Amino acid sequence: MKVGLTYDLRSDYLKDGYTLEETAEFDKEETIDGIENALKENGFETHRIGNARSLMKALLAGEKWDMVFNICEGMYGDSRESLVPSLLDAYRIPHVFSGAVTLGISLNKAFTKRVIRDAGVLTPDFYVVSQEDDIKNCKLSFPLFAKPVAEGTGKGIEGKSLIKNASELEETCLELLKSHHQPVLVEEYLPGREFTIGVVGNKENARVVGGMEIIYTQNAGNIYSYFNKENYKDLIKYIPIEENLLKECAGVTLKVWNVLDALDGGRVDLRMDRMGRINFLEINPLAGLNPVHSDLPILANLYGMPYSRLIGEIMDAAVTRIFGKK
Ligand SMILES: Nc1ncnc2c1ncn2[C@@H]1O[C@H](COP(=O)(O)OP(=O)(O)OP(=O)(O)O)[C@@H](O)[C@H]1O
Ligand SMILES: [Mg+2]
């Protein structure tokens, strides 16, 4: 089976003058190599396509693949993650991972929270600051947490995200509006333990491959910020979640997964409130797939699932979903 690969290579964007933070979600060569090798180990023939622009050229030139393994996150606009799946849909080429609508909703954390809250999943109360004038109308009680409404990889998340009073709220929101050119999601702060949960599969066959607790070492504070993610080797410890708690996390995770119609594989981030209740933070339907540094491969490994098997199980789920069987 011929599998095309679509991805955003970080080095291409850095060459064009974008900064490390702007390109934080984009992939390194080693990630594409890792995915390609794992696909080959699982018996697939691979063909590198590249980013959305390369895909458009290839489609117009009449190229075809049996399916496309898509990890493109795009650069601009609120449908940046949906673009590649939409293009592939237009040419009726099946693709691995979630579809355009799920990616569009889940990129926006406020939209996602509205959907999963409607399904009865706990998530911190929130307020969206789209412009300076909105700040004074925020009625949530402190402490609060502020982050860009549509980013990932800890972008825009730092010490100042934790907000204790009205003047800090104003300062952080103004800074985020200016630096990230998008609304700010203000949420009630969750002070408790934090987990990230890995999922593989679809609908009733979706299953949790494992979950890890994010443990902050002495100098790390307790926010999984951009800095902590970049320096995780020194600042963060990852440990498997104890069995009973993992069951509880799995229940929340699979509910979120299926309510959002997420497909094939990804991650859900959870954190406890002050009562110890598990709350939904966000879903990552395009979870990082660097074989060494990304959370999903790290947590799969903690549960005895090497990278090649993780990719193999994601592909099994996609092939079964698309073609009915492997
Ligand atoms: N309401 C909150 N209360 C407490 N901590 C929070 C809250 N929201 C986010 N955080 C902290 O900030 C981190 C990053 O938030 P979130 O997962 O929403 O961002 P992200 O950048 O999209 O992450 P990812 O790298 O998983 O894509 C969380 O892992 C958590 O440590
Ligand atoms: Mg996260």
CSV table of C-alpha atoms and ligand atoms in Angstrom, one decimal:
chain,number,residue,atom,x,y,z
A,1,MET,CA,0.0,0.0,0.0
A,2,LYS,CA,1.4,3.4,-1.0
A,3,VAL,CA,1.3,5.9,1.8
A,4,GLY,CA,2.0,9.6,1.1
A,5,LEU,CA,3.5,11.7,3.9
A,6,THR,CA,2.4,15.3,4.4
A,7,TYR,CA,4.3,17.4,7.0
A,8,ASP,CA,5.6,20.9,7.8
A,9,LEU,CA,9.4,20.7,8.0
A,10,ARG,CA,10.6,23.2,10.6
A,11,SER,CA,13.9,23.9,8.7
A,12,ASP,CA,12.0,25.1,5.7
A,13,TYR,CA,10.2,27.8,7.8
A,14,LEU,CA,13.4,28.8,9.7
A,15,LYS,CA,15.2,29.3,6.3
A,16,ASP,CA,12.4,31.7,5.5
A,17,GLY,CA,13.1,33.8,8.6
A,18,TYR,CA,10.5,32.5,11.1
A,19,THR,CA,11.6,32.2,14.8
A,20,LEU,CA,12.1,29.1,16.8
A,21,GLU,CA,8.9,29.8,18.8
A,22,GLU,CA,6.8,30.5,15.7
A,23,THR,CA,7.9,27.2,14.2
A,24,ALA,CA,7.8,25.3,17.5
A,25,GLU,CA,5.0,23.0,16.3
A,26,PHE,CA,6.8,22.1,13.1
A,27,ASP,CA,8.7,19.0,12.5
A,28,LYS,CA,12.4,18.2,12.5
A,29,GLU,CA,13.9,16.0,9.8
A,30,GLU,CA,14.4,13.2,12.4
A,31,THR,CA,10.6,13.1,13.0
A,32,ILE,CA,9.8,12.5,9.3
A,33,ASP,CA,12.6,9.9,9.1
A,34,GLY,CA,11.2,8.2,12.2
A,35,ILE,CA,7.7,8.1,10.8
A,36,GLU,CA,8.9,6.9,7.4
A,37,ASN,CA,11.0,4.1,8.9
A,38,ALA,CA,8.2,3.0,11.1
A,39,LEU,CA,5.8,2.9,8.2
A,40,LYS,CA,8.2,0.8,6.2
A,41,GLU,CA,8.8,-1.5,9.2
A,42,ASN,CA,5.0,-2.0,9.2
A,43,GLY,CA,5.1,-3.0,5.5
A,44,PHE,CA,3.9,0.2,3.9
A,45,GLU,CA,5.5,1.8,0.8
A,46,THR,CA,6.1,5.5,1.5
A,47,HIS,CA,6.3,8.7,-0.6
A,48,ARG,CA,7.3,12.1,0.9
A,49,ILE,CA,4.9,14.8,-0.3
A,50,GLY,CA,5.8,17.7,2.1
A,51,ASN,CA,3.6,20.6,3.1
A,52,ALA,CA,0.2,21.9,1.8
A,53,ARG,CA,1.8,23.8,-1.1
A,54,SER,CA,3.7,20.7,-2.2
A,55,LEU,CA,0.6,18.6,-1.8
A,56,MET,CA,-1.4,21.1,-4.0
A,57,LYS,CA,1.3,20.8,-6.8
A,58,ALA,CA,1.3,17.0,-6.5
A,59,LEU,CA,-2.5,16.8,-6.7
A,60,LEU,CA,-2.7,19.1,-9.7
A,61,ALA,CA,-0.1,17.0,-11.4
A,62,GLY,CA,-2.4,14.0,-10.9
A,63,GLU,CA,-0.3,12.1,-8.3
A,64,LYS,CA,-2.1,9.5,-6.2
A,65,TRP,CA,-1.6,7.5,-3.0
A,66,ASP,CA,-3.7,4.9,-1.4
A,67,MET,CA,-3.7,7.0,1.7
A,68,VAL,CA,-1.9,10.0,3.2
A,69,PHE,CA,-0.3,10.1,6.7
A,70,ASN,CA,-0.9,13.7,7.5
A,71,ILE,CA,0.8,15.7,10.3
A,72,CYS,CA,0.6,19.1,8.8
A,73,GLU,CA,-0.3,21.9,11.2
A,74,GLY,CA,0.0,24.8,8.8
A,75,MET,CA,1.1,28.3,9.4
A,76,TYR,CA,-1.8,30.8,9.0
A,77,GLY,CA,-5.5,31.0,9.8
A,78,ASP,CA,-8.0,29.2,12.0
A,79,SER,CA,-8.3,26.4,9.4
A,80,ARG,CA,-4.6,25.8,9.1
A,81,GLU,CA,-4.8,22.2,10.4
A,82,SER,CA,-7.9,21.5,8.3
A,83,LEU,CA,-6.4,22.5,5.0
A,84,VAL,CA,-4.6,19.3,4.1
A,85,PRO,CA,-7.5,16.9,5.1
A,86,SER,CA,-9.9,19.2,3.1
A,87,LEU,CA,-7.7,19.1,0.0
A,88,LEU,CA,-7.3,15.3,0.2
A,89,ASP,CA,-11.1,15.0,0.7
A,90,ALA,CA,-11.7,17.0,-2.5
A,91,TYR,CA,-9.6,14.4,-4.4
A,92,ARG,CA,-11.1,11.5,-2.5
A,93,ILE,CA,-7.8,10.4,-1.1
A,94,PRO,CA,-8.1,8.9,2.4
A,95,HIS,CA,-6.0,10.2,5.2
A,96,VAL,CA,-4.7,9.1,8.6
A,97,PHE,CA,-5.7,11.1,11.7
A,98,SER,CA,-8.8,13.3,12.3
A,99,GLY,CA,-10.8,15.1,9.6
A,100,ALA,CA,-11.0,18.7,8.8
A,101,VAL,CA,-13.9,19.6,11.2
A,102,THR,CA,-12.4,17.9,14.2
A,103,LEU,CA,-9.0,19.6,13.6
A,104,GLY,CA,-10.8,22.9,13.1
A,105,ILE,CA,-12.7,22.7,16.3
A,106,SER,CA,-9.9,21.3,18.4
A,107,LEU,CA,-7.4,23.9,17.3
A,108,ASN,CA,-9.7,26.4,19.1
A,109,LYS,CA,-9.6,25.5,22.8
A,110,ALA,CA,-12.7,27.6,23.6
A,111,PHE,CA,-14.9,25.9,20.9
A,112,THR,CA,-13.6,22.5,22.1
A,113,LYS,CA,-14.4,23.2,25.7
A,114,ARG,CA,-18.0,24.2,24.7
A,115,VAL,CA,-18.5,20.9,22.9
A,116,ILE,CA,-17.0,18.6,25.5
A,117,ARG,CA,-18.8,20.6,28.4
A,118,ASP,CA,-22.0,19.9,26.5
A,119,ALA,CA,-21.2,16.2,26.8
A,120,GLY,CA,-20.9,16.5,30.6
A,121,VAL,CA,-17.1,16.4,30.8
A,122,LEU,CA,-15.6,18.7,33.5
A,123,THR,CA,-13.5,21.5,32.3
A,124,PRO,CA,-12.5,24.8,34.0
A,125,ASP,CA,-15.0,27.7,33.5
A,126,PHE,CA,-13.6,30.1,30.9
A,127,TYR,CA,-13.9,33.5,29.2
A,128,VAL,CA,-12.5,34.6,25.9
A,129,VAL,CA,-10.8,38.0,25.6
A,130,SER,CA,-10.8,39.0,22.0
A,131,GLN,CA,-9.8,42.6,22.5
A,132,GLU,CA,-8.7,44.9,25.3
A,133,ASP,CA,-12.2,46.1,26.2
A,134,ASP,CA,-13.3,42.5,27.0
A,135,ILE,CA,-10.9,42.2,30.0
A,136,LYS,CA,-13.0,44.3,32.4
A,137,ASN,CA,-16.0,42.0,31.8
A,138,CYS,CA,-14.2,38.8,33.0
A,139,LYS,CA,-16.3,37.6,36.0
A,140,LEU,CA,-14.2,34.5,36.8
A,141,SER,CA,-12.6,34.2,40.3
A,142,PHE,CA,-8.9,34.2,40.8
A,143,PRO,CA,-6.5,32.5,40.4
A,144,LEU,CA,-6.9,32.2,36.6
A,145,PHE,CA,-4.8,30.9,33.8
A,146,ALA,CA,-4.5,32.6,30.4
A,147,LYS,CA,-3.2,31.2,27.1
A,148,PRO,CA,-3.6,31.9,23.4
A,149,VAL,CA,-6.9,30.3,22.3
A,150,ALA,CA,-5.4,28.4,19.3
A,151,GLU,CA,-1.8,27.3,19.9
A,152,GLY,CA,0.1,24.2,21.0
A,153,THR,CA,3.5,23.0,22.3
A,154,GLY,CA,3.3,25.4,25.2
A,155,LYS,CA,3.3,28.5,22.9
A,156,GLY,CA,2.4,31.6,24.9
A,157,ILE,CA,2.5,29.6,28.2
A,158,GLU,CA,4.9,30.9,30.8
A,159,GLY,CA,5.0,32.0,34.5
A,160,LYS,CA,2.7,35.0,33.7
A,161,SER,CA,0.0,32.7,32.5
A,162,LEU,CA,-1.0,32.1,36.1
A,163,ILE,CA,-2.9,35.2,37.2
A,164,LYS,CA,-3.7,36.2,40.8
A,165,ASN,CA,-5.4,39.6,40.4
A,166,ALA,CA,-7.0,42.1,38.1
A,167,SER,CA,-3.9,43.9,37.2
A,168,GLU,CA,-2.1,40.7,36.3
A,169,LEU,CA,-5.1,39.7,34.2
A,170,GLU,CA,-4.8,42.9,32.3
A,171,GLU,CA,-1.1,42.7,31.8
A,172,THR,CA,-1.0,39.1,30.6
A,173,CYS,CA,-4.0,39.4,28.3
A,174,LEU,CA,-2.6,42.5,26.7
A,175,GLU,CA,0.8,40.9,26.2
A,176,LEU,CA,-0.8,37.7,24.7
A,177,LEU,CA,-3.1,39.7,22.4
A,178,LYS,CA,-0.1,41.6,21.1
A,179,SER,CA,2.3,38.7,20.8
A,180,HIS,CA,0.0,36.0,19.4
A,181,HIS,CA,-2.5,38.0,17.3
A,182,GLN,CA,-5.5,35.9,18.4
A,183,PRO,CA,-8.0,35.9,21.3
A,184,VAL,CA,-6.9,34.9,24.8
A,185,LEU,CA,-8.5,32.0,26.6
A,186,VAL,CA,-8.9,32.8,30.3
A,187,GLU,CA,-9.7,29.8,32.5
A,188,GLU,CA,-10.0,29.0,36.2
A,189,TYR,CA,-6.6,27.7,37.3
A,190,LEU,CA,-6.4,24.0,38.1
A,191,PRO,CA,-3.8,23.6,40.9
A,192,GLY,CA,-3.8,19.7,40.9
A,193,ARG,CA,-1.9,16.8,39.4
A,194,GLU,CA,-1.5,16.8,35.6
A,195,PHE,CA,-1.7,13.9,33.1
A,196,THR,CA,-1.5,13.3,29.4
A,197,ILE,CA,-3.2,10.3,28.0
A,198,GLY,CA,-2.5,8.5,24.7
A,199,VAL,CA,-5.2,7.1,22.5
A,200,VAL,CA,-5.2,4.8,19.5
A,201,GLY,CA,-8.2,3.7,17.5
A,202,ASN,CA,-11.7,4.7,16.5
A,203,LYS,CA,-15.2,4.8,18.0
A,204,GLU,CA,-15.9,1.8,20.1
A,205,ASN,CA,-12.4,0.3,19.3
A,206,ALA,CA,-10.6,3.4,20.6
A,207,ARG,CA,-8.3,2.5,23.5
A,208,VAL,CA,-6.0,4.2,25.8
A,209,VAL,CA,-2.4,3.1,25.3
A,210,GLY,CA,-1.3,4.6,28.5
A,211,GLY,CA,-1.2,7.8,30.6
A,212,MET,CA,1.6,9.6,32.2
A,213,GLU,CA,1.8,12.1,35.0
A,214,ILE,CA,3.8,15.3,34.4
A,215,ILE,CA,6.0,15.7,37.5
A,216,TYR,CA,7.7,19.0,37.9
A,217,THR,CA,11.1,19.0,39.5
A,218,GLN,CA,12.2,21.6,42.0
A,219,ASN,CA,12.9,24.5,39.6
A,220,ALA,CA,10.2,23.8,37.1
A,221,GLY,CA,7.2,25.5,38.8
A,222,ASN,CA,4.0,23.5,38.0
A,223,ILE,CA,3.1,24.6,34.5
A,224,TYR,CA,3.9,22.5,31.4
A,225,SER,CA,5.2,25.6,29.6
A,226,TYR,CA,7.1,26.0,26.4
A,227,PHE,CA,10.3,26.3,28.4
A,228,ASN,CA,9.6,23.2,30.4
A,229,LYS,CA,8.7,21.2,27.3
A,230,GLU,CA,11.9,22.3,25.5
A,231,ASN,CA,14.0,21.4,28.6
A,232,TYR,CA,12.0,18.4,29.8
A,233,LYS,CA,15.1,16.3,30.3
A,234,ASP,CA,16.3,18.5,33.2
A,235,LEU,CA,13.0,19.8,34.5
A,236,ILE,CA,10.2,17.2,34.1
A,237,LYS,CA,9.8,13.6,35.1
A,238,TYR,CA,7.2,11.4,33.4
A,239,ILE,CA,5.7,8.5,35.4
A,240,PRO,CA,2.9,6.0,34.5
A,241,ILE,CA,-0.4,6.8,36.2
A,242,GLU,CA,-1.5,4.3,38.9
A,243,GLU,CA,-4.0,1.8,37.7
A,244,ASN,CA,-7.2,3.1,39.3
A,245,LEU,CA,-6.6,6.7,38.4
A,246,LEU,CA,-5.6,5.7,34.9
A,247,LYS,CA,-9.0,4.0,34.5
A,248,GLU,CA,-10.7,7.2,35.6
A,249,CYS,CA,-8.6,9.3,33.2
A,250,ALA,CA,-9.3,6.7,30.4
A,251,GLY,CA,-13.0,7.2,30.9
A,252,VAL,CA,-12.8,10.9,30.5
A,253,THR,CA,-10.4,10.6,27.6
A,254,LEU,CA,-12.4,8.2,25.5
A,255,LYS,CA,-15.5,10.2,26.0
A,256,VAL,CA,-13.7,13.3,24.8
A,257,TRP,CA,-12.2,11.4,21.9
A,258,ASN,CA,-15.5,10.1,20.6
A,259,VAL,CA,-17.5,13.2,21.2
A,260,LEU,CA,-15.1,15.1,19.0
A,261,ASP,CA,-14.9,12.3,16.5
A,262,ALA,CA,-11.1,12.2,16.8
A,263,LEU,CA,-9.5,9.5,14.6
A,264,ASP,CA,-6.7,6.9,14.7
A,265,GLY,CA,-4.4,8.3,17.4
A,266,GLY,CA,-3.6,11.3,19.6
A,267,ARG,CA,-3.5,12.7,23.1
A,268,VAL,CA,-5.8,14.3,25.7
A,269,ASP,CA,-4.4,16.5,28.4
A,270,LEU,CA,-6.1,16.5,31.9
A,271,ARG,CA,-5.5,18.2,35.2
A,272,MET,CA,-7.1,18.0,38.6
A,273,ASP,CA,-9.0,20.8,40.3
A,274,ARG,CA,-8.6,21.6,43.9
A,275,MET,CA,-11.1,18.9,44.8
A,276,GLY,CA,-9.0,16.3,43.0
A,277,ARG,CA,-11.5,15.9,40.2
A,278,ILE,CA,-10.2,15.2,36.7
A,279,ASN,CA,-10.8,18.1,34.3
A,280,PHE,CA,-10.3,18.3,30.6
A,281,LEU,CA,-7.6,20.8,29.4
A,282,GLU,CA,-7.2,20.1,25.7
A,283,ILE,CA,-7.1,17.5,23.0
A,284,ASN,CA,-4.2,17.0,20.6
A,285,PRO,CA,-5.6,15.1,17.5
A,286,LEU,CA,-2.3,15.8,15.8
A,287,ALA,CA,0.0,14.9,18.7
A,288,GLY,CA,3.8,15.3,18.2
A,289,LEU,CA,5.4,12.2,16.8
A,290,ASN,CA,9.1,12.8,17.3
A,291,PRO,CA,10.3,9.3,18.2
A,292,VAL,CA,12.3,10.5,21.2
A,293,HIS,CA,11.0,13.9,22.5
A,294,SER,CA,7.2,13.9,21.9
A,295,ASP,CA,4.8,13.0,24.7
A,296,LEU,CA,2.8,10.3,22.8
A,297,PRO,CA,5.9,8.2,21.9
A,298,ILE,CA,7.3,8.8,25.4
A,299,LEU,CA,4.2,7.6,27.1
A,300,ALA,CA,3.6,4.6,24.7
A,301,ASN,CA,7.2,3.6,25.6
A,302,LEU,CA,6.5,3.8,29.3
A,303,TYR,CA,3.8,1.1,28.6
A,304,GLY,CA,6.1,-1.1,26.6
A,305,MET,CA,4.9,0.0,23.2
A,306,PRO,CA,7.9,1.0,21.0
A,307,TYR,CA,7.6,3.7,18.4
A,308,SER,CA,7.2,1.4,15.4
A,309,ARG,CA,4.3,-0.4,17.1
A,310,LEU,CA,2.7,2.9,18.0
A,311,ILE,CA,2.8,3.9,14.3
A,312,GLY,CA,1.7,0.4,13.4
A,313,GLU,CA,-1.4,0.6,15.6
A,314,ILE,CA,-2.3,4.0,14.3
A,315,MET,CA,-2.1,2.6,10.8
A,316,ASP,CA,-4.1,-0.5,11.7
A,317,ALA,CA,-6.9,1.8,13.0
A,318,ALA,CA,-6.8,4.0,9.9
A,319,VAL,CA,-6.7,1.1,7.4
A,320,THR,CA,-9.6,-0.7,9.2
A,321,ARG,CA,-11.6,2.5,9.3
A,322,ILE,CA,-11.0,3.3,5.6
A,323,PHE,CA,-10.8,0.0,3.9
A,324,GLY,CA,-12.7,-2.2,6.4
A,325,LYS,CA,-9.7,-4.4,7.1
A,326,LYS,CA,-5.9,-4.4,6.8
B,1,LIG,N1,-6.6,26.1,33.4
B,1,LIG,C1,-5.3,25.7,33.7
B,1,LIG,N2,-5.0,25.5,35.0
B,1,LIG,C2,-3.7,25.1,35.3
B,1,LIG,N3,-2.7,24.9,34.4
B,1,LIG,C3,-3.1,25.0,33.1
B,1,LIG,C4,-4.4,25.4,32.7
B,1,LIG,N4,-4.4,25.5,31.3
B,1,LIG,C5,-3.1,25.1,30.9
B,1,LIG,N5,-2.4,24.8,32.0
B,1,LIG,C6,-0.9,24.5,31.9
B,1,LIG,O1,-0.4,24.9,30.7
B,1,LIG,C7,0.1,23.7,30.0
B,1,LIG,C8,-0.2,23.9,28.5
B,1,LIG,O2,-1.6,24.1,28.3
B,1,LIG,P1,-2.3,23.4,27.0
B,1,LIG,O3,-2.1,21.9,27.1
B,1,LIG,O4,-3.6,24.0,26.9
B,1,LIG,O5,-1.4,24.0,25.9
B,1,LIG,P2,-0.6,23.5,24.6
B,1,LIG,O6,0.4,24.4,24.4
B,1,LIG,O7,-1.7,23.3,23.5
B,1,LIG,O8,-0.1,22.1,24.9
B,1,LIG,P3,0.5,20.9,23.9
B,1,LIG,O9,2.0,21.0,24.0
B,1,LIG,O10,0.0,19.7,24.7
B,1,LIG,O11,-0.1,21.1,22.6
B,1,LIG,C9,-0.7,22.6,30.5
B,1,LIG,O12,-0.1,21.4,30.3
B,1,LIG,C10,-0.8,22.9,32.0
B,1,LIG,O13,0.5,22.7,32.7
B,2,MG,MG,-1.3,20.4,26.1
